Coordinates of C-alpha atoms and ligand atoms in Angstrom, one line a residue:
X1 CA 63.0 -3.9 -135.4
X2 CA 66.1 -5.6 -137.0
X3 CA 69.2 -5.6 -134.9
X4 CA 72.6 -6.7 -136.2
X5 CA 76.0 -7.1 -134.6
X6 CA 79.1 -6.7 -136.8
X7 CA 81.7 -8.9 -135.0
X8 CA 85.5 -9.4 -135.6
X9 CA 89.0 -8.4 -134.5
X10 CA 90.5 -4.9 -134.7
X11 CA 90.9 -3.9 -138.3
X12 CA 88.6 -6.7 -139.7
X13 CA 86.6 -4.0 -141.5
X14 CA 83.6 -3.5 -139.1
X15 CA 83.7 0.3 -139.5
X16 CA 84.1 0.0 -143.2
X17 CA 81.3 -2.3 -143.9
X18 CA 79.0 -0.7 -141.3
X19 CA 79.0 2.5 -143.2
X20 CA 77.7 0.7 -146.3
X21 CA 75.3 -1.5 -144.4
X22 CA 73.5 1.3 -142.6
X23 CA 73.0 3.2 -145.8
X24 CA 71.5 0.1 -147.6
X25 CA 69.3 -1.1 -144.8
X26 CA 68.4 2.2 -143.0
X27 CA 69.7 1.0 -139.6
X28 CA 71.1 3.3 -136.9
X29 CA 74.9 2.8 -136.6
X30 CA 76.2 2.4 -133.1
X31 CA 80.0 2.2 -133.1
X32 CA 81.4 2.4 -129.6
X33 CA 84.9 3.1 -131.1
X34 CA 83.5 6.2 -132.9
X35 CA 81.5 7.3 -129.9
X36 CA 84.6 7.0 -127.7
X37 CA 86.7 9.0 -130.2
X38 CA 84.0 11.8 -130.4
X39 CA 84.2 12.0 -126.6
X40 CA 88.1 12.2 -126.8
X41 CA 87.8 14.9 -129.6
X42 CA 85.5 16.9 -127.3
X43 CA 87.7 16.5 -124.4
X44 CA 84.9 15.4 -122.2
X45 CA 85.8 13.7 -118.7
X46 CA 84.5 10.4 -120.2
X47 CA 86.8 10.9 -123.3
X48 CA 89.8 11.6 -121.1
X49 CA 89.2 8.5 -119.1
X50 CA 88.7 6.3 -122.2
X51 CA 91.9 7.7 -123.9
X52 CA 94.0 6.2 -121.2
X53 CA 92.8 2.8 -122.0
X54 CA 92.5 3.1 -125.7
X55 CA 96.1 4.4 -126.1
X56 CA 97.3 1.2 -124.4
X57 CA 95.2 -1.2 -126.5
X58 CA 93.0 -2.0 -123.6
X59 CA 89.3 -2.1 -123.4
X60 CA 87.4 0.9 -121.9
X61 CA 85.5 -0.2 -118.7
X62 CA 82.2 -2.0 -119.3
X63 CA 80.1 0.5 -117.3
X64 CA 81.3 3.4 -119.4
X65 CA 80.5 1.7 -122.7
X66 CA 77.2 0.2 -121.5
X67 CA 76.1 3.6 -120.3
X68 CA 76.9 5.2 -123.8
X69 CA 74.9 2.5 -125.6
X70 CA 72.0 2.9 -123.2
X71 CA 71.9 6.7 -124.0
X72 CA 72.1 6.1 -127.8
X73 CA 69.2 3.6 -127.7
X74 CA 67.1 6.1 -125.9
X75 CA 67.9 8.8 -128.4
X76 CA 66.7 6.7 -131.3
X77 CA 63.3 5.5 -130.1
X78 CA 61.9 5.4 -133.7
X79 CA 64.8 3.4 -135.2
X80 CA 64.0 0.6 -137.7
X81 CA 66.8 -1.3 -136.1
X82 CA 70.5 -0.9 -134.9
X83 CA 73.8 -2.1 -136.3
X84 CA 76.2 -2.6 -133.4
X85 CA 79.8 -2.1 -134.5
X86 CA 82.6 -3.0 -132.0
X87 CA 79.9 -3.8 -129.3
X88 CA 79.6 -6.1 -127.4
X89 CA 83.3 -6.8 -126.7
X90 CA 82.9 -8.5 -123.4
X91 CA 80.5 -11.1 -121.8
X92 CA 79.2 -8.4 -119.4
X93 CA 78.5 -6.1 -122.5
X94 CA 76.6 -8.9 -124.3
X95 CA 74.4 -9.6 -121.2
X96 CA 73.7 -5.9 -120.8
X97 CA 72.8 -5.6 -124.4
X98 CA 70.3 -8.4 -124.2
X99 CA 68.6 -6.7 -121.2
X100 CA 68.5 -3.3 -122.9
X101 CA 66.9 -4.7 -126.0
X102 CA 64.4 -6.8 -124.0
X103 CA 63.2 -3.5 -122.4
X104 CA 62.4 -2.4 -125.9
X105 CA 60.7 -5.8 -126.7
X106 CA 63.4 -6.6 -129.3
X107 CA 66.4 -8.7 -129.6
X108 CA 69.6 -9.4 -131.8
X109 CA 68.6 -11.0 -135.2
X110 CA 72.1 -11.9 -136.3
X111 CA 75.9 -11.7 -135.4
X112 CA 78.1 -11.6 -138.5
X113 CA 81.7 -12.2 -137.8
X114 CA 84.4 -10.9 -140.2
X115 CA 87.3 -13.4 -140.4
X116 CA 90.8 -12.0 -141.3
X117 CA 94.3 -13.3 -140.6
X118 CA 96.4 -11.5 -138.1
X119 CA 99.1 -10.6 -140.6
X120 CA 96.6 -8.9 -142.8
X121 CA 95.1 -7.2 -139.7
X122 CA 98.4 -5.8 -138.6
X123 CA 99.1 -4.5 -142.2
X124 CA 95.7 -2.7 -142.4
X125 CA 96.0 -1.0 -139.0
X126 CA 99.6 0.2 -139.5
X127 CA 98.5 1.5 -142.8
X128 CA 95.6 3.3 -141.4
X129 CA 97.8 4.6 -138.6
X130 CA 99.8 6.6 -141.3
X131 CA 96.9 8.8 -142.0
X132 CA 94.2 8.5 -139.3
X133 CA 95.9 10.2 -136.5
X134 CA 94.8 7.3 -134.3
X135 CA 97.5 6.6 -131.6
X136 CA 96.3 3.0 -131.2
X137 CA 97.2 2.3 -134.9
X138 CA 100.7 3.5 -135.1
X139 CA 102.5 1.2 -132.6
X140 CA 102.7 -2.4 -133.5
X141 CA 103.0 -3.5 -129.9
X142 CA 99.8 -1.7 -129.1
X143 CA 98.1 -3.4 -132.1
X144 CA 99.3 -6.9 -130.9
X145 CA 98.0 -6.0 -127.4
X146 CA 94.5 -5.3 -129.0
X147 CA 94.6 -8.7 -130.6
X148 CA 95.5 -10.4 -127.3
X149 CA 92.6 -8.5 -125.6
X150 CA 90.3 -9.6 -128.4
X151 CA 91.3 -13.3 -128.1
X152 CA 90.9 -13.3 -124.3
X153 CA 87.8 -11.0 -123.7
X154 CA 86.0 -10.6 -126.9
X155 CA 86.2 -14.0 -128.8
X156 CA 84.3 -15.7 -125.9
X157 CA 81.3 -13.5 -126.6
X158 CA 80.8 -15.5 -129.8
X159 CA 79.7 -18.5 -127.6
X160 CA 76.8 -16.5 -126.2
X161 CA 75.4 -16.0 -129.8
X162 CA 76.4 -19.5 -131.1
X163 CA 74.2 -21.0 -128.3
X164 CA 71.3 -18.9 -129.8
X165 CA 72.1 -20.0 -133.4
X166 CA 72.6 -16.4 -134.3
X167 CA 76.3 -16.4 -135.2
X168 CA 77.7 -16.6 -138.8
X169 CA 81.2 -16.1 -140.0
X170 CA 82.0 -14.2 -143.3
X171 CA 85.3 -14.1 -145.1
X172 CA 86.7 -10.6 -144.4
X173 CA 89.5 -10.6 -146.9
X174 CA 89.1 -9.6 -150.6
X175 CA 87.6 -6.3 -151.9
X176 CA 85.3 -4.2 -149.7
X177 CA 82.5 -4.6 -152.3
X178 CA 82.8 -8.4 -152.5
X179 CA 82.7 -8.6 -148.6
X180 CA 79.6 -6.2 -148.6
X181 CA 77.9 -8.6 -151.1
X182 CA 78.6 -11.6 -148.8
X183 CA 77.2 -9.7 -145.8
X184 CA 74.2 -8.4 -147.7
X185 CA 73.3 -11.9 -148.9
X186 CA 73.1 -13.2 -145.3
X187 CA 71.1 -10.1 -144.2
X188 CA 68.6 -10.4 -146.9
X189 CA 67.9 -13.9 -146.0
X190 CA 67.4 -13.0 -142.3
X191 CA 65.2 -10.1 -143.0
X192 CA 62.8 -12.2 -145.1
Ligands
B4P201 P1 87.1 0.3 -132.9 O1 86.9 1.7 -133.2 O2 85.9 -0.5 -132.7 O3 88.0 -0.2 -134.1 P2 88.8 -1.3 -134.7 O4 88.3 -2.7 -134.0 O5 90.2 -1.0 -134.7 O6 88.4 -1.4 -136.3 P3 87.4 -2.0 -137.3 O7 87.2 -3.4 -137.3 O8 86.2 -1.1 -137.3 O9 88.2 -1.7 -138.7 P4 88.0 -0.8 -139.9 O10 86.8 -1.0 -140.8 O11 88.1 0.6 -139.5 O12 88.0 0.1 -131.5 C1 89.0 1.0 -131.1 C2 89.3 1.0 -129.6 O13 88.2 1.6 -128.8 C3 89.4 -0.4 -129.0 O14 90.8 -0.9 -129.0 C4 89.0 -0.1 -127.4 O15 90.0 0.5 -126.7 C5 87.9 0.9 -127.6 N1 86.6 0.3 -127.6 C6 85.7 0.3 -128.7 N2 84.6 -0.4 -128.4 C7 84.7 -0.8 -127.1 C8 83.8 -1.6 -126.3 N3 82.6 -2.0 -126.7 N4 84.3 -1.9 -125.1 C9 85.5 -1.4 -124.6 N5 86.4 -0.8 -125.4 C10 86.0 -0.4 -126.7 O16 89.2 -1.2 -140.9 C11 90.6 -1.1 -140.5 C12 91.4 -0.6 -141.7 O17 91.4 -1.7 -142.7 C13 90.9 0.6 -142.4 O18 92.1 1.4 -142.7 C14 90.3 0.1 -143.6 O19 90.3 1.1 -144.7 C15 91.0 -1.1 -143.9 N6 90.1 -2.1 -144.6 C16 88.8 -2.4 -144.4 N7 88.3 -3.3 -145.2 C17 89.3 -3.7 -146.0 C18 89.6 -4.6 -147.0 N8 88.6 -5.5 -147.4 N9 90.7 -4.8 -147.5 C19 91.8 -4.1 -147.3 N10 91.7 -3.1 -146.2 C20 90.6 -2.9 -145.7

């Protein structure tokens, strides 16, 4: 199994690059953002709870997100590997992921972090907000709140993987295809 984490701040292109990477490498895409938005669209109790947090730019509670990932891993028992997009976002999520993967006799092969300046991120998210219908992308104060949450709660997760020498940064500005080529070059090496 080859398991990859795509890391980076909101709007850094994790979702955009994940779509291309899963197609190229045949991995199962696990995006907690997409899973939560599906729950909201289906008006499930989990979705209604999550919406309250997401609309304010806050993280959804760890137990909700970890439960969702656990279910997904169980649904894809024959996967060649997983691409985690937007997960883990807290230290507790990273620890839970290690344990879930250990139960499957596997682990994370690499964490690739997309680096983009805050001004470019704000521009991208406000731009997406014009067409996506995502309420967390239309209000600049909510976007700034998401960055603050990222710095306080998610950035420290990098340390967990740096200790294991699995963490690598990738320039996340430029064309989507150029960034994809940079990511692919690192993954190809790791897969050898
Ligand atoms: P996510 O859905 O994970 O979304 P994101 O971080 O906003 O965006 P991403 O980095 O995927 O950017 P994208 O490719 O779309 O999270 C949303 C919310 O869900 C969180 O705030 C939180 O509340 C909740 N949540 C999710 N996971 C959670 C977890 N594990 N724990 C707790 N809560 C959780 O790109 C953004 C825009 O940039 C797009 O419009 C794209 O077209 C554009 N773009 C991409 N690449 C570009 C490039 N190279 N140049 C120019 N534009 C580009």
